[in-house]
XYZ file of C-alpha atoms in Angstrom:
393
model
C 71.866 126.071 152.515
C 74.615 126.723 155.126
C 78.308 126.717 154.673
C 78.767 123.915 156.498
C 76.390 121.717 154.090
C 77.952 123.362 151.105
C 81.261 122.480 152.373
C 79.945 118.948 152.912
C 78.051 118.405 149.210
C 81.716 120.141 147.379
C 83.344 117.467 149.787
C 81.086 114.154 148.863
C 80.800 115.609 145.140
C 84.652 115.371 144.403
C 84.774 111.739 146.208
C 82.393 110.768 144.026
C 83.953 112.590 141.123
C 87.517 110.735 142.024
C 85.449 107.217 142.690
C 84.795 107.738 138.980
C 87.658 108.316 137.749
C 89.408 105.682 139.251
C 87.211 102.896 137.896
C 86.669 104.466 134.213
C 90.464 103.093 133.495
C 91.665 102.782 130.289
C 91.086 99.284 128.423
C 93.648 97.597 126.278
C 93.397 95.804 123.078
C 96.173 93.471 121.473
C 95.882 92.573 118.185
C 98.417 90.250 116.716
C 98.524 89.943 113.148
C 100.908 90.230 109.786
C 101.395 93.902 109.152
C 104.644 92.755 107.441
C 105.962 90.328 104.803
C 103.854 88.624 102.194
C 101.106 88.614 104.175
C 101.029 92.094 105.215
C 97.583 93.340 103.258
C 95.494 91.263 105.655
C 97.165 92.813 108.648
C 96.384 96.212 106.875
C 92.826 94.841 106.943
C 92.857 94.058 110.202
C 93.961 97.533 110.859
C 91.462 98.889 108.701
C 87.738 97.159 110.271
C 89.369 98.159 113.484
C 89.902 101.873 112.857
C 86.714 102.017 110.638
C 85.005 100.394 114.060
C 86.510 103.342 116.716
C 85.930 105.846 114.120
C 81.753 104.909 113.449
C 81.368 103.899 117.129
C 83.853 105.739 119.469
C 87.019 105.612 121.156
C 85.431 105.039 124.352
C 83.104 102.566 126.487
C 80.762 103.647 129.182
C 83.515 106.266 130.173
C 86.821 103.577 129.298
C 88.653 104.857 126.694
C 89.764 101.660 124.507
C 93.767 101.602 123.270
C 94.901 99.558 120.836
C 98.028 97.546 120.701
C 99.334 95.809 117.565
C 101.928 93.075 117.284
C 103.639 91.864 113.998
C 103.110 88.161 113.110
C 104.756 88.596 109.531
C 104.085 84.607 109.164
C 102.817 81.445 110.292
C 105.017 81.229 113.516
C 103.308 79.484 117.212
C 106.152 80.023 119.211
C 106.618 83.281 118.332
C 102.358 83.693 118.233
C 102.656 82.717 121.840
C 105.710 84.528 123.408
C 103.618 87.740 121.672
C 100.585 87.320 123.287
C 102.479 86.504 126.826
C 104.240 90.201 126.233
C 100.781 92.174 125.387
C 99.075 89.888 128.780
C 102.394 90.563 131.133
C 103.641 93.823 129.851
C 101.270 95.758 128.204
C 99.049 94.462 130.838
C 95.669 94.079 127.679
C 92.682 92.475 128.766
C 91.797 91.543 125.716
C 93.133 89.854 122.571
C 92.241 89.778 118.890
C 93.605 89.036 115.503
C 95.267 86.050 114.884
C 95.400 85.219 110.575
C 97.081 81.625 110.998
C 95.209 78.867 112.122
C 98.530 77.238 114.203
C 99.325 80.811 115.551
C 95.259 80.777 117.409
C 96.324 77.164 118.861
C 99.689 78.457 120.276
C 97.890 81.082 121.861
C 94.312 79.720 123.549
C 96.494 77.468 126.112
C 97.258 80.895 127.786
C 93.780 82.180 128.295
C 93.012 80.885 131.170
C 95.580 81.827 133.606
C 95.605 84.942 132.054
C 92.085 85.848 132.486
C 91.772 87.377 129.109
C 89.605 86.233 126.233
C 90.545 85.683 122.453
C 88.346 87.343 119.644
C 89.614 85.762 116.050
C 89.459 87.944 113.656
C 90.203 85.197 110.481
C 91.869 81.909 111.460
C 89.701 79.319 110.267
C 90.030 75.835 111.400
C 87.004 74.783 113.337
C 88.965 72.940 116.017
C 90.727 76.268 117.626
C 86.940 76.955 119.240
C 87.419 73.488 121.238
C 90.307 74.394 122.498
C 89.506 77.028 124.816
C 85.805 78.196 126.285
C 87.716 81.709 126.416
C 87.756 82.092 121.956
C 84.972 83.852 119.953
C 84.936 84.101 116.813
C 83.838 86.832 113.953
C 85.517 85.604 111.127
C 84.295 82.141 109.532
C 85.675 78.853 108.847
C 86.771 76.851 105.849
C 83.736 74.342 106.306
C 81.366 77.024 106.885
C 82.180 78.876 103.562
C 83.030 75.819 101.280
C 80.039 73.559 102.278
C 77.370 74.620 99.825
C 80.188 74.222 97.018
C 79.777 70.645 96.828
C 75.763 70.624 95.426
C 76.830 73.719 93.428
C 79.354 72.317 90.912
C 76.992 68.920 91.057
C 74.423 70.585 90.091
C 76.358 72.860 87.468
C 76.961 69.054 85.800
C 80.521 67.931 87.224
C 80.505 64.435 88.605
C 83.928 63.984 89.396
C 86.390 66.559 90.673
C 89.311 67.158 92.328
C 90.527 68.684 95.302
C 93.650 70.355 95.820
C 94.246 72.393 99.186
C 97.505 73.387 101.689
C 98.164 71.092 103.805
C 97.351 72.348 107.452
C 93.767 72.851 109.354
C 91.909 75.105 107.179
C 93.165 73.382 104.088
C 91.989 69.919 105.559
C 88.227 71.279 107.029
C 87.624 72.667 103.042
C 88.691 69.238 101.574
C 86.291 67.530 104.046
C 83.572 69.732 103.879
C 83.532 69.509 100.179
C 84.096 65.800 99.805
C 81.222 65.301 101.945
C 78.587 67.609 99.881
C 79.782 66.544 96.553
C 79.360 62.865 97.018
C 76.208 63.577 99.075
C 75.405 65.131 95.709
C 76.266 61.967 93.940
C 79.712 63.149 92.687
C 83.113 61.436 92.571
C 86.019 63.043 93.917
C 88.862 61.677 91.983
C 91.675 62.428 94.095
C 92.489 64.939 96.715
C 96.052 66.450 96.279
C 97.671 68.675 100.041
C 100.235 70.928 98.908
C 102.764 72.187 101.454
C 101.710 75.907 102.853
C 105.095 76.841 101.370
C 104.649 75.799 97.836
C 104.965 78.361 94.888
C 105.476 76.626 92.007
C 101.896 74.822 90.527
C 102.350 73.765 87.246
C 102.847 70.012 88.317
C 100.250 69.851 90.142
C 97.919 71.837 87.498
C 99.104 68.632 85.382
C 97.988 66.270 87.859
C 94.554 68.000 87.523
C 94.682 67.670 83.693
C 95.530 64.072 83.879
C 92.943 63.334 86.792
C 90.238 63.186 84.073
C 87.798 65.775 86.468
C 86.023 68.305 84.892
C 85.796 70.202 87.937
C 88.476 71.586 90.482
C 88.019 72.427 94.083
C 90.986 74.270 95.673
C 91.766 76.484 99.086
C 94.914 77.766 99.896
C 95.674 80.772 102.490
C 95.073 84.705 100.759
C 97.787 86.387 100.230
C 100.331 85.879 97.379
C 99.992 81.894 96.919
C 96.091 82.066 96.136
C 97.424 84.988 93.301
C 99.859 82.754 91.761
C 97.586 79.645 92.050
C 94.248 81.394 90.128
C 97.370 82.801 87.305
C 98.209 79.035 86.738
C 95.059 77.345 86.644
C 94.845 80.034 83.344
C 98.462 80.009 82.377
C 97.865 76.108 81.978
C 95.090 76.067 79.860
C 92.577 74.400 82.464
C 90.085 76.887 82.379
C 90.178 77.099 78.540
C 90.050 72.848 78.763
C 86.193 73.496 80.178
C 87.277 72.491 83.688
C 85.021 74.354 86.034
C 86.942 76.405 89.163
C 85.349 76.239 92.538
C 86.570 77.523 95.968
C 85.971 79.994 99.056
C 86.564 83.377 98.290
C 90.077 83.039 99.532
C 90.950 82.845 95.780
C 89.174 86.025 94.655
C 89.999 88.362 97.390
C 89.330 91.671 95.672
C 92.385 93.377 96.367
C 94.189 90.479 93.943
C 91.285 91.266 91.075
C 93.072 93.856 89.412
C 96.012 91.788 88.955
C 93.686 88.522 87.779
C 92.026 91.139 85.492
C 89.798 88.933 82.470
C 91.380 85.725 83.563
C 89.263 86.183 86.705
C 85.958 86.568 85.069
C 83.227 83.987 85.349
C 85.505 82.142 88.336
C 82.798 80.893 91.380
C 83.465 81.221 95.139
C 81.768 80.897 98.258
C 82.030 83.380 101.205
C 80.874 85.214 103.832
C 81.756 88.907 102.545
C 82.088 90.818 99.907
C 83.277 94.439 99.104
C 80.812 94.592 96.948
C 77.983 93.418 99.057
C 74.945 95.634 98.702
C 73.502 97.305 101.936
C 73.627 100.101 103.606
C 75.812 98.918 106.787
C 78.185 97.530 104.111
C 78.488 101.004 102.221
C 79.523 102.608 105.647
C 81.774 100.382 106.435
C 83.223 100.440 102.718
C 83.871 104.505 103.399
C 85.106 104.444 106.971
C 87.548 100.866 105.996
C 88.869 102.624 102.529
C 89.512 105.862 104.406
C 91.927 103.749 106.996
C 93.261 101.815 104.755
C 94.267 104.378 102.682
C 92.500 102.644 99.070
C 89.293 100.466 98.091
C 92.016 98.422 96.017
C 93.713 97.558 99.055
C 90.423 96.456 101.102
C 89.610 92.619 101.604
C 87.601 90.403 103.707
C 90.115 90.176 106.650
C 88.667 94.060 107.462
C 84.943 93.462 108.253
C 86.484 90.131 110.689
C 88.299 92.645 112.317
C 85.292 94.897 112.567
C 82.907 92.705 114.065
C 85.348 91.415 116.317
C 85.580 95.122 118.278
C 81.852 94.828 117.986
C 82.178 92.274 120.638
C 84.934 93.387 122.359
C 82.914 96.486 123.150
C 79.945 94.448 123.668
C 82.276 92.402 126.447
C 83.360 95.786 127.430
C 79.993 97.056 128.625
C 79.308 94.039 130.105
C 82.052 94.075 132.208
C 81.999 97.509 132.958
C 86.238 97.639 132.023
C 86.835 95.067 135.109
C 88.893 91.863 133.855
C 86.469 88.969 133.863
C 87.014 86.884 131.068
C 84.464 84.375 131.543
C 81.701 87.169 131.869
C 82.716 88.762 129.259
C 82.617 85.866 127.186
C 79.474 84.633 128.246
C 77.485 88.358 127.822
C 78.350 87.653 123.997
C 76.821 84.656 123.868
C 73.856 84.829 121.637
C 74.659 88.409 120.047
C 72.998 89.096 117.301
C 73.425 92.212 115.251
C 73.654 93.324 111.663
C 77.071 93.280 110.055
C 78.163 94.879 106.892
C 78.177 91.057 105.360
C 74.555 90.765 106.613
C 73.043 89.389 109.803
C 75.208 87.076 112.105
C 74.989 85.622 115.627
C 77.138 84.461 117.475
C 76.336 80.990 118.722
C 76.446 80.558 122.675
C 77.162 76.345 122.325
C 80.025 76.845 120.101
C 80.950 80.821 119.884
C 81.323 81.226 116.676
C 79.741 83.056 113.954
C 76.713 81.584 111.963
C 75.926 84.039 108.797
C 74.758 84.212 104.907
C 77.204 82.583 102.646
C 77.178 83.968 99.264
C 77.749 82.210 95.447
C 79.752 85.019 94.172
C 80.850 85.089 90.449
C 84.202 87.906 89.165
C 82.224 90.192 86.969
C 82.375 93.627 85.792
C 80.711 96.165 87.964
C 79.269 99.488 86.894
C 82.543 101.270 86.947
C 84.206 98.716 84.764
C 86.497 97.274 87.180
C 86.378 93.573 88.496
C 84.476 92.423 91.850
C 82.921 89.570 93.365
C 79.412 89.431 92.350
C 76.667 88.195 94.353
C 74.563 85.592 92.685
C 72.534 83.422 95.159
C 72.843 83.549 99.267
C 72.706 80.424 101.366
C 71.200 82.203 104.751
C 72.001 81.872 108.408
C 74.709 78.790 107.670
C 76.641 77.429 110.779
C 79.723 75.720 111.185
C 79.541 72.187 109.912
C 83.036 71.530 111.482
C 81.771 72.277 114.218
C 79.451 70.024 116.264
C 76.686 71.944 118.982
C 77.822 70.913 122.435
């Protein structure tokens, strides 16, 4: 080879060597959630299933290195939901978005999408409606119909035939009401009345009296995890119901297992529908447990928010590699259309009509474990359930 064409392959080697560089830019992530205040365990979680994600998978995609931005949303708050997700678009300049606990928080935030080009991964907010309100949302966490539905033909079949309901009063609240009305009375029960409790409210010994007096022998209830779900399983003991022979149903919002400890035997025997538990046994699961506990810095402390969150980077990076790191929201969106893959709650899809997630639900009963201390076991699995909020387009 002469000088000349080793001058000339040097040359065309570091333009292609700088053409790569300059397109394998680094790719922002903005995650809003609560990583303060009363709510600030499920931000932790979201922390967690991201973290436990980057540190299984990589910090990088097809040569992008992926940074993460987080934003505290210590509370329900849209304007403040919005103005934070304007900041990470405008100033930190993410192309994509993720988090999001509050149901009114994801609606305050999907009118942006558009203009801005960047797509919306939910990591728990659960109202089915938020997915009609922009083509640019996916979501990996579930919704209240989703995990409440097979509740109604459960506590029929477990002999109630009239219950009541008794859920806050906003989206998610109002979709687990609905979706257990309708399967209970499909079942041939009676719902004797349906009680909406402000998102605010603390005190539940009236309304544990309303139950008492309702003459149901069964009690359907969702409220939001965090400390009101804590106080409300305490009362519905405290008060006697659960000694009266009045049967507890309700997602697994009630039983998260980093409030177990503190339900201790009051807990035990208490049914719930979800999509995840800690305990669930496979091996993806028992990966995730060890790479989530290590981030979060305790298996007390981990919680059903975390494997959201770590399913939802599973499709950012999918979108990621689709796009190749360019900003294309609509491609992005569309290349997860269909995904399928095996999560640490079991296998889930992600529908291309509606983007969300369809997955097992799980009966789960508090029992001991092995080690003594309190989880949510696993009794019967209702496979590759849908929305039922949510109509196919």
């Amino acid at each position: 080879m002469t000088a000349g064409k080793r001058i000339l392959g040097a040359a065309v080697g570091a333009l292609l060597m700088s053409s790569v560089s300059a397109y394998a830019e680094t790719i922002k992530v903005g995650i809003i959630g609560p990583f303060s205040g009363p709510f600030a365990l499920q931000g932790k979680n979201f922390q967690a299933g991201v973290e436990a994600y980057m540190a299984l998978n990589g910090k990088s995609v097809k040569g992008h290195d992926i940074e993460v931005i987080y934003r505290d949303l210590p509370a329900a708050n849209p304007a403040q939901s919005r103005a934070l997700a304007q900041e990470l678009v405008v100033k930190e300049k993410v192309q994509y978005l993720g988090g999001v606990y509050f149901t009114p928080d994801a609606m305050a935030i999907t009118p942006l999408l558009a203009q801005a080009n960047t797509p919306l991964v939910i990591f728990n907010a659960a109202t089915s409606a938020i997915m009609n309100t922009s083509p640019l949302v996916v979501r990996t966490s579930f919704t209240t119909a989703q995990t409440t539905h097979p509740l109604g033909k459960i506590a029929f079949d477990e002999g109630v035939k009239k219950a009541i309901t008794v859920v806050s009063d906003y989206g998610p609240g109002v979709d687990a009401e609905n979706a257990f009305k309708k399967a209970f009375e499909a079942a041939g029960g009676q719902v004797t009345e349906s009680i909406r409790m402000p998102m605010n409210t603390t005190d539940f010994s009236p309304i544990m009296q309303r139950v008492r007096d309702s003459g149901a022998t069964g009690l359907f209830t969702f409220l939001p995890s965090g400390p009101p779900t804590l106080g409300f399983v305490k009362a519905f003991n405290e008060t006697g119901l659960k000694q009266a022979g009045i049967k507890f149903y309700a997602p697994g919002d009630l039983t998260q297992e980093s409030d177990l400890p503190a339900l201790g035997a009051a807990a035990e025997g208490l049914k719930t529908s979800f999509h995840y538990a800690v305990s669930h046994d496979s091996p993806e699961n028992k990966k995730f447990v060890e790479a989530a506990t290590k981030a979060i810095g305790g298996a007390d402390q981990l919680s059903f928010p975390s494997v959201g969150a770590y399913d939802g980077m599973h499709v950012i990076y999918k979108m990621i590699e689709a796009t190749d790191g360019k900003q294309d929201a609509k491609k992005a969106v569309d290349a997860v259309k269909g995904l399928s893959w095996t999560s640490p709650r079991g296998p889930v899809r992600i529908e291309a009509d509606t983007r969300h997630i369809t997955q097992n639900i799980y009966l789960r009963e508090v029992a001991k474990g092995a080690d003594g201390k309190y989880i949510n076991k696993e009794i019967q699995t209702f496979a590759d359930q849908k929305d039922p909020g949510m109509p196919t387009q």
